[in-house]
Coordinates of C-alpha atoms and ligand atoms in Angstrom, one line a residue:
X17 CA -105.7 135.9 126.4
X18 CA -107.8 136.6 129.5
X19 CA -110.4 134.1 130.2
X20 CA -114.0 135.5 130.0
X21 CA -116.2 135.8 133.3
X22 CA -119.8 135.8 133.7
X23 CA -121.3 139.2 134.1
X24 CA -123.1 138.2 137.4
X25 CA -123.6 135.3 139.6
X26 CA -127.4 135.1 138.5
X27 CA -126.1 135.2 134.8
X28 CA -124.3 131.7 135.9
X29 CA -127.3 130.4 137.7
X30 CA -129.5 131.1 134.7
X31 CA -127.1 129.6 132.4
X32 CA -126.5 126.5 134.3
X33 CA -130.2 126.1 134.9
X34 CA -130.5 126.7 131.2
X35 CA -128.3 123.8 130.6
X36 CA -130.3 121.6 133.2
X37 CA -133.7 122.5 131.9
X38 CA -134.1 121.0 128.6
X39 CA -135.9 118.2 126.6
X40 CA -134.9 116.1 129.4
X41 CA -137.4 117.8 131.8
X42 CA -140.2 117.8 128.9
X43 CA -139.8 114.6 127.1
X44 CA -137.3 112.5 129.3
X45 CA -139.3 113.0 132.4
X46 CA -142.7 112.1 130.7
X47 CA -141.3 109.0 129.1
X48 CA -139.4 107.5 131.8
X49 CA -142.2 108.3 134.4
X50 CA -144.8 106.5 132.1
X51 CA -142.8 103.4 132.2
X52 CA -144.7 102.1 135.4
X53 CA -142.6 103.2 138.1
X54 CA -145.2 105.6 139.3
X55 CA -144.5 107.1 142.7
X56 CA -141.7 104.8 143.2
X57 CA -139.9 106.4 140.1
X58 CA -140.7 109.9 141.5
X59 CA -139.3 109.3 144.9
X60 CA -136.3 107.5 143.7
X61 CA -135.6 110.4 141.0
X62 CA -136.0 113.1 144.0
X63 CA -133.8 111.3 146.4
X64 CA -130.8 110.8 144.0
X65 CA -131.1 114.4 143.1
X66 CA -131.1 115.5 146.6
X67 CA -128.8 113.1 148.4
X68 CA -126.3 111.9 145.6
X69 CA -126.5 114.5 142.6
X70 CA -126.3 117.8 144.8
X71 CA -122.9 117.2 146.2
X72 CA -121.7 116.0 142.9
X73 CA -122.9 119.0 141.2
X74 CA -121.2 121.2 143.6
X75 CA -118.1 119.2 143.2
X76 CA -118.1 119.5 139.6
X77 CA -118.6 123.2 139.8
X78 CA -115.7 123.5 142.4
X79 CA -113.5 121.6 139.9
X80 CA -114.4 124.1 137.1
X81 CA -113.8 127.1 139.4
X82 CA -110.8 126.2 141.1
X83 CA -108.9 125.2 138.2
X84 CA -110.4 127.9 135.5
X85 CA -109.8 125.3 132.8
X86 CA -112.0 123.5 130.3
X87 CA -113.4 120.1 131.0
X88 CA -110.8 118.4 129.0
X89 CA -107.9 120.0 131.0
X90 CA -109.2 120.4 134.4
X91 CA -108.7 117.0 135.7
X92 CA -105.2 116.8 134.8
X93 CA -104.5 120.3 136.1
X94 CA -106.0 119.3 139.4
X95 CA -104.4 115.8 139.8
X96 CA -101.8 115.5 137.0
X97 CA -101.5 113.5 133.8
X98 CA -103.0 110.2 135.2
X99 CA -106.5 111.8 135.0
X100 CA -106.5 113.0 131.6
X101 CA -108.7 110.1 130.5
X102 CA -111.3 111.6 132.8
X103 CA -111.1 114.9 130.8
X104 CA -111.6 113.0 127.6
X105 CA -114.8 111.4 128.9
X106 CA -116.1 114.8 129.6
X107 CA -115.5 115.9 126.0
X108 CA -116.9 112.6 124.5
X109 CA -120.0 112.5 126.4
X110 CA -121.4 115.9 125.4
X111 CA -120.3 115.2 121.8
X112 CA -122.3 112.2 122.2
X113 CA -125.4 113.9 123.6
X114 CA -125.2 116.8 121.4
X115 CA -125.3 114.6 118.3
X116 CA -128.6 113.2 118.8
X117 CA -130.1 116.2 120.9
X118 CA -130.0 118.3 117.7
X119 CA -132.2 115.7 116.0
X120 CA -134.9 115.9 118.7
X121 CA -134.7 119.6 118.5
X122 CA -135.2 119.3 114.9
X123 CA -138.5 117.2 115.6
X124 CA -139.6 119.7 118.0
X125 CA -139.1 122.5 115.6
X126 CA -140.8 120.9 112.8
X127 CA -143.8 120.2 115.2
X128 CA -143.8 123.7 116.3
X129 CA -143.9 125.1 112.7
X130 CA -146.5 122.5 111.5
X131 CA -148.7 123.6 114.5
X132 CA -148.3 127.3 113.5
X133 CA -148.8 127.1 109.9
X134 CA -150.9 123.8 109.3
X135 CA -152.7 123.0 112.5
X136 CA -152.9 119.8 114.4
X137 CA -153.4 116.2 113.3
X138 CA -157.1 115.2 113.9
X139 CA -156.5 111.7 114.8
X140 CA -153.5 109.2 115.9
X141 CA -153.0 107.6 112.4
X142 CA -152.6 111.3 110.8
X143 CA -150.4 112.1 113.7
X144 CA -148.3 108.9 113.2
X145 CA -148.1 109.7 109.6
X146 CA -146.8 113.3 110.4
X147 CA -144.4 112.1 113.0
X148 CA -142.9 109.5 110.4
X149 CA -142.4 112.6 108.1
X150 CA -140.7 114.7 110.2
X151 CA -138.3 111.7 111.6
X152 CA -137.1 110.8 108.1
X153 CA -135.7 111.9 105.0
X154 CA -134.5 115.5 104.5
X155 CA -136.9 117.2 106.8
X156 CA -135.0 115.7 109.8
X157 CA -131.6 116.6 108.4
X158 CA -132.9 120.1 107.8
X159 CA -134.3 120.4 111.4
X160 CA -131.0 119.1 112.8
X161 CA -128.9 121.3 110.7
X162 CA -131.0 124.6 111.5
X163 CA -130.7 123.7 115.2
X164 CA -127.1 123.3 115.2
X165 CA -126.7 126.4 113.4
X166 CA -128.7 128.5 115.8
X167 CA -126.5 126.7 118.7
X168 CA -123.4 127.7 116.9
X169 CA -124.3 131.3 116.4
X170 CA -124.9 131.9 120.1
X171 CA -121.9 129.9 121.2
X172 CA -119.6 131.8 118.7
X173 CA -120.7 135.2 120.4
X174 CA -119.0 134.1 123.5
X175 CA -119.8 133.2 127.2
X176 CA -121.1 136.8 128.1
X177 CA -122.4 137.9 124.5
X178 CA -123.9 134.7 123.6
X179 CA -124.7 132.4 126.3
X180 CA -125.2 134.7 129.1
X181 CA -127.4 137.0 127.1
X182 CA -129.7 134.3 125.7
X183 CA -130.4 132.7 128.7
X184 CA -131.2 135.7 130.6
X185 CA -134.1 136.1 128.2
X186 CA -135.1 132.7 127.6
X187 CA -135.3 131.4 131.1
X188 CA -138.0 133.9 132.4
X189 CA -140.1 133.3 129.3
X190 CA -139.6 129.6 129.9
X191 CA -141.0 129.7 133.3
X192 CA -144.0 131.9 132.3
X193 CA -145.0 129.7 129.6
X194 CA -144.6 126.5 132.0
X195 CA -146.8 128.1 134.5
X196 CA -149.5 129.1 132.1
X197 CA -149.6 125.5 130.6
X198 CA -149.6 123.8 134.0
X199 CA -152.8 126.0 135.0
X200 CA -154.3 125.3 131.9
X201 CA -153.7 121.5 132.2
X202 CA -155.1 121.6 135.9
X203 CA -158.5 122.5 134.3
X204 CA -158.8 119.7 132.1
X205 CA -161.1 116.6 133.0
X206 CA -158.6 114.1 133.3
X207 CA -156.1 116.1 135.6
X208 CA -156.1 114.2 138.7
X209 CA -156.5 110.9 136.8
X210 CA -153.2 112.0 135.0
X211 CA -151.4 112.7 138.2
X212 CA -152.5 109.5 139.7
X213 CA -151.8 107.1 137.1
X214 CA -148.3 108.2 136.2
X215 CA -146.8 110.0 139.1
X216 CA -148.6 108.9 142.4
X217 CA -149.4 105.1 141.8
X218 CA -147.8 103.3 144.5
X219 CA -146.3 99.9 144.1
X220 CA -143.6 99.2 146.3
X221 CA -142.2 96.2 144.1
X222 CA -140.9 99.1 141.6
X223 CA -138.2 100.0 144.2
X224 CA -136.4 96.7 143.0
X225 CA -137.2 97.3 139.4
X226 CA -133.9 97.6 137.5
X227 CA -135.3 99.4 134.9
X228 CA -137.1 101.9 137.3
X229 CA -134.0 102.1 139.2
X230 CA -131.9 103.0 135.8
X231 CA -134.7 105.5 134.7
X232 CA -134.3 107.4 138.2
X233 CA -130.5 107.6 138.0
X234 CA -130.5 108.5 134.1
X235 CA -133.3 111.1 134.7
X236 CA -131.4 112.7 137.5
X237 CA -128.2 113.0 136.0
X238 CA -129.2 113.9 132.5
X239 CA -131.6 116.3 133.8
X240 CA -129.1 118.1 135.9
X241 CA -126.6 117.9 132.8
X242 CA -124.5 116.4 135.5
X243 CA -121.4 114.3 135.4
X244 CA -119.9 115.1 131.8
X245 CA -118.1 118.4 132.1
X246 CA -120.9 120.8 131.4
X247 CA -120.6 122.4 135.0
X248 CA -117.0 122.2 134.9
X249 CA -117.0 124.4 131.9
X250 CA -119.7 127.0 133.1
X251 CA -118.0 127.1 136.5
X252 CA -114.6 128.0 134.9
X253 CA -116.0 131.4 134.1
X254 CA -117.1 131.9 137.7
X255 CA -115.7 134.4 140.2
X256 CA -114.4 133.3 143.5
X257 CA -116.9 135.6 145.2
X258 CA -120.0 133.5 144.2
X259 CA -121.4 131.1 147.0
X260 CA -121.0 128.0 145.1
X261 CA -123.1 125.6 147.2
X262 CA -126.1 128.1 147.2
X263 CA -126.0 128.5 143.5
X264 CA -125.7 124.9 142.9
X265 CA -129.0 124.4 145.1
X266 CA -130.6 127.1 142.9
X267 CA -129.8 125.2 139.6
X268 CA -130.9 122.0 141.2
X269 CA -134.3 123.2 142.4
X270 CA -135.3 125.2 139.2
X271 CA -134.5 122.0 137.2
X272 CA -136.5 119.6 139.7
X273 CA -139.4 122.1 139.7
X274 CA -139.4 122.3 135.8
X275 CA -139.4 118.4 135.5
X276 CA -142.3 118.1 137.9
X277 CA -144.3 120.9 136.4
X278 CA -143.8 119.3 132.9
X279 CA -145.2 116.2 134.3
X280 CA -148.3 118.2 135.4
X281 CA -148.6 119.4 131.8
X282 CA -148.2 116.2 129.8
X283 CA -150.0 113.5 131.9
X284 CA -153.3 115.5 132.3
X285 CA -153.4 115.8 128.5
X286 CA -152.4 112.1 128.0
X287 CA -155.3 110.9 130.1
X288 CA -157.7 113.4 129.3
X289 CA -157.5 112.6 125.6
X290 CA -157.3 108.6 126.0
X291 CA -153.7 108.4 124.8
X292 CA -152.4 106.2 127.5
X293 CA -151.7 103.5 125.3
X294 CA -149.8 105.6 122.9
X295 CA -147.4 106.9 125.7
X296 CA -147.0 103.8 127.3
X297 CA -145.0 102.6 124.3
X298 CA -142.4 104.8 126.2
X299 CA -140.2 106.3 123.5
X300 CA -139.5 109.9 123.1
X301 CA -141.4 109.6 119.6
X302 CA -144.5 108.4 121.3
X303 CA -144.8 112.0 123.0
X304 CA -144.6 113.6 119.5
X305 CA -147.3 111.6 118.4
X306 CA -149.8 111.6 121.5
X307 CA -149.4 115.3 122.6
X308 CA -150.3 116.9 119.2
X309 CA -153.1 114.3 118.6
X310 CA -154.6 115.2 122.1
X311 CA -154.3 119.0 121.6
X312 CA -155.9 118.6 118.1
X313 CA -159.1 117.5 119.5
X314 CA -159.6 120.9 121.2
X315 CA -159.7 122.8 118.1
X316 CA -158.3 126.5 118.1
X317 CA -157.4 126.4 122.0
X318 CA -155.7 123.1 121.5
X319 CA -153.7 124.6 118.7
X320 CA -152.4 127.6 120.9
X321 CA -151.5 125.4 123.7
X322 CA -149.3 123.1 121.2
X323 CA -147.7 126.5 120.0
X324 CA -147.0 127.4 123.4
X325 CA -145.9 124.0 124.4
X326 CA -143.6 123.6 121.4
X327 CA -142.1 127.0 121.7
X328 CA -141.4 126.4 125.4
X329 CA -139.8 122.8 124.4
X330 CA -137.6 124.6 121.7
X331 CA -136.4 127.5 124.1
X332 CA -135.3 124.8 126.7
X333 CA -133.7 122.9 124.2
X334 CA -131.4 125.7 122.8
X335 CA -130.4 126.8 126.1
X336 CA -129.1 123.0 126.7
X337 CA -127.5 122.4 123.4
X338 CA -125.4 125.8 123.9
X339 CA -124.0 124.2 126.8
X340 CA -123.3 120.7 124.9
X341 CA -121.4 122.8 122.3
X342 CA -119.5 124.9 124.8
X343 CA -117.7 121.9 126.3
X344 CA -115.7 120.7 123.2
X345 CA -115.4 124.4 121.9
X346 CA -113.8 125.6 125.2
X347 CA -111.7 122.5 125.4
X348 CA -110.3 123.0 121.6
X349 CA -109.7 126.6 122.5
X350 CA -107.7 125.8 125.4
X351 CA -105.8 122.6 124.2
X352 CA -105.2 123.7 120.6
X353 CA -105.0 127.4 121.1
X354 CA -108.0 128.1 118.4
X355 CA -110.1 131.0 118.1
X356 CA -113.7 130.5 119.3
X357 CA -115.0 130.7 115.8
X358 CA -112.8 128.0 114.6
X359 CA -113.6 125.9 117.5
X360 CA -117.3 126.5 117.1
X361 CA -117.0 125.8 113.3
X362 CA -115.2 122.4 113.8
X363 CA -117.1 121.1 116.9
X364 CA -120.6 121.7 115.5
X365 CA -119.6 120.2 112.0
X366 CA -118.6 117.2 114.1
X367 CA -121.9 117.1 116.0
X368 CA -123.7 117.2 112.6
X369 CA -121.6 114.1 111.3
X370 CA -121.9 111.9 114.6
X371 CA -125.7 112.8 114.6
X372 CA -126.4 111.7 111.1
X373 CA -126.9 108.0 112.4
X374 CA -129.3 108.9 115.0
X375 CA -131.2 111.2 112.4
X376 CA -131.4 108.4 109.9
X377 CA -132.5 105.4 112.4
X378 CA -134.7 105.9 115.5
X379 CA -133.1 102.8 117.0
X380 CA -129.6 104.2 116.9
X381 CA -131.1 107.4 118.5
X382 CA -132.4 105.4 121.5
X383 CA -129.1 103.6 122.0
X384 CA -127.0 106.5 121.7
X385 CA -129.6 108.0 124.5
X386 CA -129.0 105.1 126.7
X387 CA -125.2 105.1 126.4
X388 CA -124.2 108.7 126.3
X389 CA -127.3 110.3 128.0
X390 CA -127.4 107.5 130.7
X391 CA -124.4 105.1 131.6
X392 CA -121.8 107.5 130.8
X393 CA -123.3 110.4 132.9
X394 CA -123.5 108.2 135.8
X395 CA -120.1 107.0 135.3
X396 CA -118.9 110.7 135.2
X397 CA -120.8 111.5 138.3
X398 CA -118.9 108.4 140.1
X399 CA -115.6 109.4 139.0
X400 CA -116.2 113.0 140.0
X401 CA -117.2 112.0 143.7
X402 CA -114.2 110.0 144.1
X403 CA -112.0 112.7 142.5
X404 CA -113.1 115.5 144.6
X405 CA -114.0 113.2 147.7
X406 CA -110.7 111.3 148.0
X407 CA -108.1 112.4 145.2
X408 CA -108.1 116.1 145.7
X409 CA -110.2 116.7 148.8
X410 CA -108.4 119.8 149.8
X411 CA -109.7 121.5 146.8
X412 CA -113.1 121.3 147.6
X413 CA -112.5 123.0 150.9
X414 CA -110.2 125.8 149.7
X415 CA -112.2 126.6 146.9
X416 CA -115.5 127.0 149.0
X417 CA -113.4 128.9 151.8
X418 CA -112.9 131.5 149.3
X419 CA -116.7 132.1 148.8
X420 CA -117.6 132.5 152.4
X421 CA -120.4 130.1 152.2
X422 CA -122.3 128.3 155.1
X423 CA -120.0 126.0 157.1
X424 CA -122.6 123.4 157.9
X425 CA -123.9 123.1 154.6
X426 CA -120.3 122.6 153.3
X427 CA -119.5 120.1 156.1
X428 CA -122.8 118.1 155.0
X429 CA -121.9 118.2 151.2
X430 CA -118.3 117.0 151.8
X431 CA -119.6 114.1 154.0
X432 CA -122.1 113.0 151.4
X433 CA -119.6 113.3 148.4
X434 CA -117.1 111.0 150.3
X435 CA -119.3 108.6 152.1
X436 CA -122.7 108.5 150.3
X437 CA -122.3 109.3 146.7
X438 CA -119.7 106.8 145.5
X439 CA -121.3 103.8 146.8
X440 CA -124.8 104.7 145.8
X441 CA -123.6 105.9 142.5
X442 CA -121.7 102.7 141.9
X443 CA -124.9 100.8 142.8
X444 CA -127.0 102.8 140.3
X445 CA -124.2 102.3 137.7
X446 CA -124.1 98.6 138.1
X447 CA -127.8 98.2 138.1
X448 CA -128.1 100.4 134.9
X449 CA -125.4 98.6 132.9
X450 CA -126.9 95.1 133.7
X451 CA -130.4 96.3 132.9
X452 CA -129.4 98.0 129.5
X453 CA -127.3 94.9 128.6
X454 CA -130.4 92.7 129.3
X455 CA -132.7 95.1 127.3
X456 CA -130.3 95.1 124.3
X457 CA -129.9 91.3 124.3
X458 CA -133.7 90.5 124.6
Ligands
LIG20 N1 -130.1 118.7 130.9 C1 -130.6 118.6 129.6 C2 -132.1 118.3 129.5 O1 -132.6 118.1 130.5 C3 -129.8 117.9 128.6 C4 -128.3 117.9 128.8 C5 -127.8 116.8 129.3 C6 -127.6 119.0 128.6 C7 -126.4 116.7 129.7 C8 -126.4 119.0 128.8 C9 -125.8 117.8 129.3 O2 -132.5 118.2 128.5

């Protein structure tokens, strides 16, 4: 059976950007940026994206396009059986993330529906009670199940008919909503204070704070969906004609812009409505409590804003969760010869079961996020930089030769991939593992 191809280069960019832009940009950026890093967090995050992640993003796409294989098979196809373990990492990590991602999507959907049909909480106690109700019992399972079902429907319709079609519609809507909300947030009383408190506060000691370093690395890799086979899978449906480095730059820029814009929405709200304490708890859950509470005090306008914001979040989330499902699905299809339907059914059932512990226990969700959504992605990024920079470097040149791309840009990327990414990512990985171990044992 011939492998599917994207209808157009733009379709690929939008799908990859759709994967990148997700709850990580909306919730993840906000809660990591609120952990005290301030401008040092922002600067480190931007540096990691620009200097380390961009070359790895191109490398991951090259591996997918040049092998035309799923994430499980691509490494061994490129460098032999010894590398098959890397393929397994690329399947296990998306399964891990996908499992709790569906739970977060469920919370988002519940909050959206509640804002539409019942309105917003009037104070923080009411909001906490509401969050307690959506994050436990049967409603959390229902939210998770429905979100997985919708994801499965899109993925079973295939690369063109499902993934490309959905993201083509969703991404423009998402940008429109984001810009409307950022403009609205700029009119609030606490706007500048919000930016200053969370994004611009200068404290150079934060550059050496291990938690801040871990946050910056995690945010960069997670937000770009990098290092875990998503970009391999998506690029494996890509034509040789497409100019890869350029398209990767497009994806990274869109994703980073959305992260920053989202911060420009959440932080003014948090400050304008005096919710700094609630957010400083720095868990994802805190945002589900503080945002609706803040907006609740604005009456009807607040309700409209909440509906727009949570719709935005859900749209962003589904274009990411389809990419998380596509990785195991394409791998099962290739390795086991299954049909797409069968693979979708098996993989999404697996995601549901793996997600149950996270659905029932917030603590476990946090731990899953730190391991699968943090350390493993950084490890994957490190392996990719070694793999394409040192093990099969000619693949990088050959693949990009065919796409007629800018030679200087390619030389720069290759240099960074070989000499800069590996040591810098190794440093980020070591700091992150140690910091995480410390956090867990304390
Ligand atoms: N990048 C997505 C987000 O920001 C999440 C994600 C991570 C999706 C890793 C796929 C792989 O929410």
